[in-house]
Amino acid sequence: MSVTTVPIRPIKKGSLAKLWIGLALVLVVAGGLAFAGTQNAVETGATNEQWLANNADEDGVITTVSGLQYKVLKPGEGASPTVTDTALVRYEGRLRDGSVFDANEQTPMPVGGVVPGFSEALQLMQKGGEYRIWIPSELGYGEQSPGPNLPANSILIFTVTLIDFISAEQMQALQQQMQQQGGIPGGPPPGARGQ
C-alpha cells in the first residue's frame, strides 16, 4: 500500500482578511433580507393594530387622539370645513392589500354624513389640500360590510383632495334656488306627471 502526498500550499497574505470581509457582507445581506421579510409579514399578516402601529412610524404620518392617521401630501389654504358643511372631494379608497374599493373624481359629501374617520379627516383639511388618510375599522364600517368589495373590520386607506366646501346655510339657499327654478337639472319638467 502506498500513500501519495499532496503538498498543501500556504495561504497568501490578505486571504484571511478577504474571507472575513466576505463573511461580513453575507451577514449584512442576510440581515437586510430578514428585515424586508419582516416588513412584508407586518403588511400582509399583521393584525390591524400591528399594521397601524407600523404605519405610524412612517415619515410624516400623524395619529390623532381617535386613532385616525393622516399625512399631508399637499397643504391647502384657508378655513377647514365643519361637521355641518358639505365638501366637494376627489378620492380613491384602498384596502391594506392595495385593492381599490371606491373612487370618485368629484363628489359632494356632507361632512357629518360619512364614516367618523373620514369626517374627522375632512375637518382637518383646507381647500386644495391633498391628504392620505388611514381609517381604523372602528372609525370606518367596523364589523359591518357595506358591500362585497369591502370586508368587515377593514382599515380604509384614502387619498383625498378637498376641492371646495360650502356651509349648511349656503347649501340650503342653493336647494331653495333650484326648487324655485323648477327642480333639479335633468329632472322632469315642471308640471309633468309621474308615470
PDB file of N, CA, C and O in Angstrom, residues 48-108:
ATOM      1  N   ASN A  48     -54.784  44.469  12.495  1.00  0.00           N
ATOM      2  CA  ASN A  48     -54.980  45.888  12.175  1.00  0.00           C
ATOM      3  C   ASN A  48     -54.174  46.776  13.111  1.00  0.00           C
ATOM      4  O   ASN A  48     -53.578  47.763  12.675  1.00  0.00           O
ATOM      5  N   GLU A  49     -54.144  46.426  14.391  1.00  0.00           N
ATOM      6  CA  GLU A  49     -53.411  47.238  15.370  1.00  0.00           C
ATOM      7  C   GLU A  49     -51.916  47.235  15.068  1.00  0.00           C
ATOM      8  O   GLU A  49     -51.264  48.269  15.115  1.00  0.00           O
ATOM      9  N   GLN A  50     -51.356  46.068  14.747  1.00  0.00           N
ATOM     10  CA  GLN A  50     -49.935  45.977  14.404  1.00  0.00           C
ATOM     11  C   GLN A  50     -49.638  46.753  13.132  1.00  0.00           C
ATOM     12  O   GLN A  50     -48.638  47.453  13.039  1.00  0.00           O
ATOM     13  N   TRP A  51     -50.521  46.627  12.157  1.00  0.00           N
ATOM     14  CA  TRP A  51     -50.319  47.310  10.888  1.00  0.00           C
ATOM     15  C   TRP A  51     -50.328  48.832  11.085  1.00  0.00           C
ATOM     16  O   TRP A  51     -49.468  49.537  10.559  1.00  0.00           O
ATOM     17  N   LEU A  52     -51.298  49.328  11.855  1.00  0.00           N
ATOM     18  CA  LEU A  52     -51.377  50.771  12.107  1.00  0.00           C
ATOM     19  C   LEU A  52     -50.193  51.265  12.939  1.00  0.00           C
ATOM     20  O   LEU A  52     -49.687  52.370  12.708  1.00  0.00           O
ATOM     21  N   ALA A  53     -49.732  50.453  13.899  1.00  0.00           N
ATOM     22  CA  ALA A  53     -48.560  50.835  14.698  1.00  0.00           C
ATOM     23  C   ALA A  53     -47.332  50.958  13.805  1.00  0.00           C
ATOM     24  O   ALA A  53     -46.530  51.885  13.952  1.00  0.00           O
ATOM     25  N   ASN A  54     -47.177  50.052  12.867  1.00  0.00           N
ATOM     26  CA  ASN A  54     -46.065  50.111  11.915  1.00  0.00           C
ATOM     27  C   ASN A  54     -46.203  51.333  11.008  1.00  0.00           C
ATOM     28  O   ASN A  54     -45.232  52.037  10.745  1.00  0.00           O
ATOM     29  N   ASN A  55     -47.418  51.608  10.551  1.00  0.00           N
ATOM     30  CA  ASN A  55     -47.672  52.749   9.675  1.00  0.00           C
ATOM     31  C   ASN A  55     -47.400  54.070  10.389  1.00  0.00           C
ATOM     32  O   ASN A  55     -46.933  55.031   9.782  1.00  0.00           O
ATOM     33  N   ALA A  56     -47.687  54.127  11.680  1.00  0.00           N
ATOM     34  CA  ALA A  56     -47.486  55.361  12.458  1.00  0.00           C
ATOM     35  C   ALA A  56     -46.025  55.785  12.487  1.00  0.00           C
ATOM     36  O   ALA A  56     -45.726  56.963  12.686  1.00  0.00           O
ATOM     37  N   ASP A  57     -45.106  54.840  12.281  1.00  0.00           N
ATOM     38  CA  ASP A  57     -43.675  55.139  12.290  1.00  0.00           C
ATOM     39  C   ASP A  57     -43.171  55.713  10.966  1.00  0.00           C
ATOM     40  O   ASP A  57     -42.016  56.126  10.882  1.00  0.00           O
ATOM     41  N   GLU A  58     -44.008  55.710   9.930  1.00  0.00           N
ATOM     42  CA  GLU A  58     -43.591  56.241   8.627  1.00  0.00           C
ATOM     43  C   GLU A  58     -43.436  57.757   8.693  1.00  0.00           C
ATOM     44  O   GLU A  58     -44.118  58.429   9.475  1.00  0.00           O
ATOM     45  N   ASP A  59     -42.553  58.297   7.850  1.00  0.00           N
ATOM     46  CA  ASP A  59     -42.308  59.747   7.810  1.00  0.00           C
ATOM     47  C   ASP A  59     -43.578  60.528   7.503  1.00  0.00           C
ATOM     48  O   ASP A  59     -44.291  60.202   6.550  1.00  0.00           O
ATOM     49  N   GLY A  60     -43.859  61.557   8.297  1.00  0.00           N
ATOM     50  CA  GLY A  60     -44.966  62.470   8.042  1.00  0.00           C
ATOM     51  C   GLY A  60     -46.322  61.997   8.492  1.00  0.00           C
ATOM     52  O   GLY A  60     -47.301  62.731   8.376  1.00  0.00           O
ATOM     53  N   VAL A  61     -46.448  60.774   9.005  1.00  0.00           N
ATOM     54  CA  VAL A  61     -47.745  60.259   9.436  1.00  0.00           C
ATOM     55  C   VAL A  61     -48.051  60.784  10.837  1.00  0.00           C
ATOM     56  O   VAL A  61     -47.242  60.675  11.747  1.00  0.00           O
ATOM     57  N   ILE A  62     -49.239  61.374  10.971  1.00  0.00           N
ATOM     58  CA  ILE A  62     -49.705  61.917  12.251  1.00  0.00           C
ATOM     59  C   ILE A  62     -50.884  61.076  12.709  1.00  0.00           C
ATOM     60  O   ILE A  62     -51.778  60.763  11.915  1.00  0.00           O
ATOM     61  N   THR A  63     -50.897  60.714  13.990  1.00  0.00           N
ATOM     62  CA  THR A  63     -52.002  59.938  14.560  1.00  0.00           C
ATOM     63  C   THR A  63     -52.774  60.843  15.512  1.00  0.00           C
ATOM     64  O   THR A  63     -52.190  61.443  16.408  1.00  0.00           O
ATOM     65  N   THR A  64     -54.087  60.945  15.311  1.00  0.00           N
ATOM     66  CA  THR A  64     -54.934  61.769  16.178  1.00  0.00           C
ATOM     67  C   THR A  64     -55.313  60.972  17.427  1.00  0.00           C
ATOM     68  O   THR A  64     -55.075  59.771  17.513  1.00  0.00           O
ATOM     69  N   VAL A  65     -55.951  61.646  18.367  1.00  0.00           N
ATOM     70  CA  VAL A  65     -56.390  61.011  19.611  1.00  0.00           C
ATOM     71  C   VAL A  65     -57.342  59.852  19.326  1.00  0.00           C
ATOM     72  O   VAL A  65     -57.300  58.817  19.998  1.00  0.00           O
ATOM     73  N   SER A  66     -58.177  59.985  18.307  1.00  0.00           N
ATOM     74  CA  SER A  66     -59.153  58.943  17.983  1.00  0.00           C
ATOM     75  C   SER A  66     -58.509  57.705  17.367  1.00  0.00           C
ATOM     76  O   SER A  66     -59.105  56.643  17.339  1.00  0.00           O
ATOM     77  N   GLY A  67     -57.293  57.857  16.827  1.00  0.00           N
ATOM     78  CA  GLY A  67     -56.619  56.746  16.153  1.00  0.00           C
ATOM     79  C   GLY A  67     -56.522  56.933  14.650  1.00  0.00           C
ATOM     80  O   GLY A  67     -55.854  56.155  13.964  1.00  0.00           O
ATOM     81  N   LEU A  68     -57.179  57.963  14.120  1.00  0.00           N
ATOM     82  CA  LEU A  68     -57.065  58.273  12.697  1.00  0.00           C
ATOM     83  C   LEU A  68     -55.616  58.632  12.397  1.00  0.00           C
ATOM     84  O   LEU A  68     -54.962  59.322  13.179  1.00  0.00           O
ATOM     85  N   GLN A  69     -55.107  58.167  11.261  1.00  0.00           N
ATOM     86  CA  GLN A  69     -53.765  58.535  10.827  1.00  0.00           C
ATOM     87  C   GLN A  69     -53.879  59.300   9.511  1.00  0.00           C
ATOM     88  O   GLN A  69     -54.693  58.944   8.660  1.00  0.00           O
ATOM     89  N   TYR A  70     -53.047  60.341   9.379  1.00  0.00           N
ATOM     90  CA  TYR A  70     -53.064  61.085   8.126  1.00  0.00           C
ATOM     91  C   TYR A  70     -51.680  61.635   7.819  1.00  0.00           C
ATOM     92  O   TYR A  70     -50.828  61.762   8.686  1.00  0.00           O
ATOM     93  N   LYS A  71     -51.501  61.923   6.530  1.00  0.00           N
ATOM     94  CA  LYS A  71     -50.261  62.526   6.054  1.00  0.00           C
ATOM     95  C   LYS A  71     -50.643  63.594   5.050  1.00  0.00           C
ATOM     96  O   LYS A  71     -51.436  63.348   4.136  1.00  0.00           O
ATOM     97  N   VAL A  72     -50.096  64.793   5.211  1.00  0.00           N
ATOM     98  CA  VAL A  72     -50.382  65.886   4.287  1.00  0.00           C
ATOM     99  C   VAL A  72     -49.509  65.696   3.049  1.00  0.00           C
ATOM    100  O   VAL A  72     -48.286  65.758   3.125  1.00  0.00           O
ATOM    101  N   LEU A  73     -50.143  65.439   1.904  1.00  0.00           N
ATOM    102  CA  LEU A  73     -49.412  65.300   0.650  1.00  0.00           C
ATOM    103  C   LEU A  73     -49.239  66.660  -0.014  1.00  0.00           C
ATOM    104  O   LEU A  73     -48.223  66.928  -0.644  1.00  0.00           O
ATOM    105  N   LYS A  74     -50.274  67.508   0.134  1.00  0.00           N
ATOM    106  CA  LYS A  74     -50.240  68.867  -0.397  1.00  0.00           C
ATOM    107  C   LYS A  74     -51.095  69.720   0.532  1.00  0.00           C
ATOM    108  O   LYS A  74     -52.282  69.455   0.684  1.00  0.00           O
ATOM    109  N   PRO A  75     -50.499  70.740   1.155  1.00  0.00           N
ATOM    110  CA  PRO A  75     -51.308  71.570   2.059  1.00  0.00           C
ATOM    111  C   PRO A  75     -52.315  72.421   1.280  1.00  0.00           C
ATOM    112  O   PRO A  75     -52.078  72.789   0.134  1.00  0.00           O
ATOM    113  N   GLY A  76     -53.423  72.697   1.928  1.00  0.00           N
ATOM    114  CA  GLY A  76     -54.432  73.572   1.335  1.00  0.00           C
ATOM    115  C   GLY A  76     -54.331  74.963   1.923  1.00  0.00           C
ATOM    116  O   GLY A  76     -53.384  75.280   2.648  1.00  0.00           O
ATOM    117  N   GLU A  77     -55.321  75.789   1.616  1.00  0.00           N
ATOM    118  CA  GLU A  77     -55.329  77.166   2.112  1.00  0.00           C
ATOM    119  C   GLU A  77     -56.709  77.511   2.655  1.00  0.00           C
ATOM    120  O   GLU A  77     -57.720  77.022   2.174  1.00  0.00           O
ATOM    121  N   GLY A  78     -56.719  78.388   3.653  1.00  0.00           N
ATOM    122  CA  GLY A  78     -57.976  78.900   4.187  1.00  0.00           C
ATOM    123  C   GLY A  78     -58.520  78.075   5.326  1.00  0.00           C
ATOM    124  O   GLY A  78     -57.810  77.323   5.986  1.00  0.00           O
ATOM    125  N   ALA A  79     -59.828  78.245   5.520  1.00  0.00           N
ATOM    126  CA  ALA A  79     -60.532  77.588   6.623  1.00  0.00           C
ATOM    127  C   ALA A  79     -60.762  76.107   6.318  1.00  0.00           C
ATOM    128  O   ALA A  79     -60.635  75.663   5.182  1.00  0.00           O
ATOM    129  N   SER A  80     -61.124  75.383   7.352  1.00  0.00           N
ATOM    130  CA  SER A  80     -61.470  73.959   7.221  1.00  0.00           C
ATOM    131  C   SER A  80     -62.983  73.807   7.326  1.00  0.00           C
ATOM    132  O   SER A  80     -63.647  74.582   8.012  1.00  0.00           O
ATOM    133  N   PRO A  81     -63.545  72.787   6.672  1.00  0.00           N
ATOM    134  CA  PRO A  81     -64.987  72.564   6.800  1.00  0.00           C
ATOM    135  C   PRO A  81     -65.356  72.113   8.208  1.00  0.00           C
ATOM    136  O   PRO A  81     -64.528  71.572   8.938  1.00  0.00           O
ATOM    137  N   THR A  82     -66.612  72.352   8.571  1.00  0.00           N
ATOM    138  CA  THR A  82     -67.138  71.888   9.856  1.00  0.00           C
ATOM    139  C   THR A  82     -68.052  70.695   9.607  1.00  0.00           C
ATOM    140  O   THR A  82     -68.370  70.364   8.456  1.00  0.00           O
ATOM    141  N   VAL A  83     -68.520  70.084  10.662  1.00  0.00           N
ATOM    142  CA  VAL A  83     -69.341  68.886  10.560  1.00  0.00           C
ATOM    143  C   VAL A  83     -70.666  69.146   9.835  1.00  0.00           C
ATOM    144  O   VAL A  83     -71.251  68.232   9.252  1.00  0.00           O
ATOM    145  N   THR A  84     -71.142  70.405   9.796  1.00  0.00           N
ATOM    146  CA  THR A  84     -72.418  70.708   9.133  1.00  0.00           C
ATOM    147  C   THR A  84     -72.236  71.123   7.669  1.00  0.00           C
ATOM    148  O   THR A  84     -73.222  71.306   6.961  1.00  0.00           O
ATOM    149  N   ASP A  85     -70.992  71.263   7.216  1.00  0.00           N
ATOM    150  CA  ASP A  85     -70.727  71.686   5.844  1.00  0.00           C
ATOM    151  C   ASP A  85     -70.840  70.524   4.862  1.00  0.00           C
ATOM    152  O   ASP A  85     -70.855  69.352   5.255  1.00  0.00           O
ATOM    153  N   THR A  86     -70.890  70.866   3.578  1.00  0.00           N
ATOM    154  CA  THR A  86     -70.842  69.876   2.509  1.00  0.00           C
ATOM    155  C   THR A  86     -69.545  70.103   1.746  1.00  0.00           C
ATOM    156  O   THR A  86     -69.254  71.218   1.307  1.00  0.00           O
ATOM    157  N   ALA A  87     -68.767  69.047   1.597  1.00  0.00           N
ATOM    158  CA  ALA A  87     -67.461  69.133   0.947  1.00  0.00           C
ATOM    159  C   ALA A  87     -67.535  68.541  -0.452  1.00  0.00           C
ATOM    160  O   ALA A  87     -68.245  67.563  -0.687  1.00  0.00           O
ATOM    161  N   LEU A  88     -66.799  69.152  -1.372  1.00  0.00           N
ATOM    162  CA  LEU A  88     -66.640  68.624  -2.719  1.00  0.00           C
ATOM    163  C   LEU A  88     -65.251  68.002  -2.758  1.00  0.00           C
ATOM    164  O   LEU A  88     -64.249  68.701  -2.574  1.00  0.00           O
ATOM    165  N   VAL A  89     -65.176  66.683  -2.954  1.00  0.00           N
ATOM    166  CA  VAL A  89     -63.905  65.975  -2.840  1.00  0.00           C
ATOM    167  C   VAL A  89     -63.630  65.072  -4.042  1.00  0.00           C
ATOM    168  O   VAL A  89     -64.543  64.663  -4.753  1.00  0.00           O
ATOM    169  N   ARG A  90     -62.350  64.801  -4.219  1.00  0.00           N
ATOM    170  CA  ARG A  90     -61.864  63.765  -5.130  1.00  0.00           C
ATOM    171  C   ARG A  90     -61.203  62.739  -4.213  1.00  0.00           C
ATOM    172  O   ARG A  90     -60.453  63.109  -3.308  1.00  0.00           O
ATOM    173  N   TYR A  91     -61.486  61.455  -4.417  1.00  0.00           N
ATOM    174  CA  TYR A  91     -60.899  60.463  -3.525  1.00  0.00           C
ATOM    175  C   TYR A  91     -60.704  59.132  -4.219  1.00  0.00           C
ATOM    176  O   TYR A  91     -61.328  58.837  -5.240  1.00  0.00           O
ATOM    177  N   GLU A  92     -59.804  58.347  -3.629  1.00  0.00           N
ATOM    178  CA  GLU A  92     -59.624  56.957  -4.013  1.00  0.00           C
ATOM    179  C   GLU A  92     -59.450  56.172  -2.729  1.00  0.00           C
ATOM    180  O   GLU A  92     -58.620  56.518  -1.887  1.00  0.00           O
ATOM    181  N   GLY A  93     -60.246  55.125  -2.552  1.00  0.00           N
ATOM    182  CA  GLY A  93     -60.187  54.302  -1.348  1.00  0.00           C
ATOM    183  C   GLY A  93     -59.594  52.944  -1.648  1.00  0.00           C
ATOM    184  O   GLY A  93     -59.988  52.286  -2.613  1.00  0.00           O
ATOM    185  N   ARG A  94     -58.613  52.555  -0.825  1.00  0.00           N
ATOM    186  CA  ARG A  94     -57.942  51.264  -0.989  1.00  0.00           C
ATOM    187  C   ARG A  94     -57.986  50.473   0.320  1.00  0.00           C
ATOM    188  O   ARG A  94     -58.162  51.043   1.384  1.00  0.00           O
ATOM    189  N   LEU A  95     -57.763  49.183   0.188  1.00  0.00           N
ATOM    190  CA  LEU A  95     -57.604  48.305   1.341  1.00  0.00           C
ATOM    191  C   LEU A  95     -56.115  48.090   1.602  1.00  0.00           C
ATOM    192  O   LEU A  95     -55.276  48.525   0.818  1.00  0.00           O
ATOM    193  N   ARG A  96     -55.789  47.388   2.679  1.00  0.00           N
ATOM    194  CA  ARG A  96     -54.381  47.119   3.020  1.00  0.00           C
ATOM    195  C   ARG A  96     -53.634  46.417   1.905  1.00  0.00           C
ATOM    196  O   ARG A  96     -52.445  46.643   1.709  1.00  0.00           O
ATOM    197  N   ASP A  97     -54.308  45.559   1.150  1.00  0.00           N
ATOM    198  CA  ASP A  97     -53.640  44.825   0.077  1.00  0.00           C
ATOM    199  C   ASP A  97     -53.456  45.661  -1.191  1.00  0.00           C
ATOM    200  O   ASP A  97     -52.926  45.193  -2.181  1.00  0.00           O
ATOM    201  N   GLY A  98     -53.907  46.923  -1.145  1.00  0.00           N
ATOM    202  CA  GLY A  98     -53.734  47.820  -2.283  1.00  0.00           C
ATOM    203  C   GLY A  98     -54.904  47.837  -3.261  1.00  0.00           C
ATOM    204  O   GLY A  98     -54.928  48.651  -4.184  1.00  0.00           O
ATOM    205  N   SER A  99     -55.890  46.960  -3.074  1.00  0.00           N
ATOM    206  CA  SER A  99     -57.023  46.927  -3.998  1.00  0.00           C
ATOM    207  C   SER A  99     -57.932  48.137  -3.782  1.00  0.00           C
ATOM    208  O   SER A  99     -58.196  48.545  -2.650  1.00  0.00           O
ATOM    209  N   VAL A 100     -58.396  48.718  -4.894  1.00  0.00           N
ATOM    210  CA  VAL A 100     -59.275  49.889  -4.858  1.00  0.00           C
ATOM    211  C   VAL A 100     -60.711  49.409  -4.655  1.00  0.00           C
ATOM    212  O   VAL A 100     -61.196  48.553  -5.383  1.00  0.00           O
ATOM    213  N   PHE A 101     -61.383  49.970  -3.632  1.00  0.00           N
ATOM    214  CA  PHE A 101     -62.782  49.594  -3.400  1.00  0.00           C
ATOM    215  C   PHE A 101     -63.741  50.707  -3.788  1.00  0.00           C
ATOM    216  O   PHE A 101     -64.927  50.477  -3.955  1.00  0.00           O
ATOM    217  N   ASP A 102     -63.244  51.942  -3.947  1.00  0.00           N
ATOM    218  CA  ASP A 102     -64.107  53.057  -4.332  1.00  0.00           C
ATOM    219  C   ASP A 102     -63.246  54.218  -4.804  1.00  0.00           C
ATOM    220  O   ASP A 102     -62.133  54.403  -4.299  1.00  0.00           O
ATOM    221  N   ALA A 103     -63.760  54.983  -5.752  1.00  0.00           N
ATOM    222  CA  ALA A 103     -63.049  56.166  -6.237  1.00  0.00           C
ATOM    223  C   ALA A 103     -64.055  57.095  -6.900  1.00  0.00           C
ATOM    224  O   ALA A 103     -65.074  56.653  -7.425  1.00  0.00           O
ATOM    225  N   ASN A 104     -63.773  58.394  -6.834  1.00  0.00           N
ATOM    226  CA  ASN A 104     -64.631  59.373  -7.474  1.00  0.00           C
ATOM    227  C   ASN A 104     -63.804  60.619  -7.766  1.00  0.00           C
ATOM    228  O   ASN A 104     -63.038  61.063  -6.922  1.00  0.00           O
ATOM    229  N   GLU A 105     -63.978  61.178  -8.946  1.00  0.00           N
ATOM    230  CA  GLU A 105     -63.214  62.366  -9.350  1.00  0.00           C
ATOM    231  C   GLU A 105     -63.751  63.652  -8.737  1.00  0.00           C
ATOM    232  O   GLU A 105     -63.016  64.607  -8.547  1.00  0.00           O
ATOM    233  N   GLN A 106     -65.058  63.688  -8.464  1.00  0.00           N
ATOM    234  CA  GLN A 106     -65.649  64.908  -7.905  1.00  0.00           C
ATOM    235  C   GLN A 106     -67.039  64.583  -7.381  1.00  0.00           C
ATOM    236  O   GLN A 106     -67.947  64.327  -8.156  1.00  0.00           O
ATOM    237  N   THR A 107     -67.171  64.593  -6.072  1.00  0.00           N
ATOM    238  CA  THR A 107     -68.471  64.273  -5.486  1.00  0.00           C
ATOM    239  C   THR A 107     -68.702  65.103  -4.228  1.00  0.00           C
ATOM    240  O   THR A 107     -67.776  65.322  -3.454  1.00  0.00           O
ATOM    241  N   PRO A 108     -69.948  65.590  -4.043  1.00  0.00           N
ATOM    242  CA  PRO A 108     -70.252  66.306  -2.799  1.00  0.00           C
ATOM    243  C   PRO A 108     -70.516  65.296  -1.676  1.00  0.00           C
ATOM    244  O   PRO A 108     -71.110  64.242  -1.905  1.00  0.00           O
TER     245      PRO A 108
END
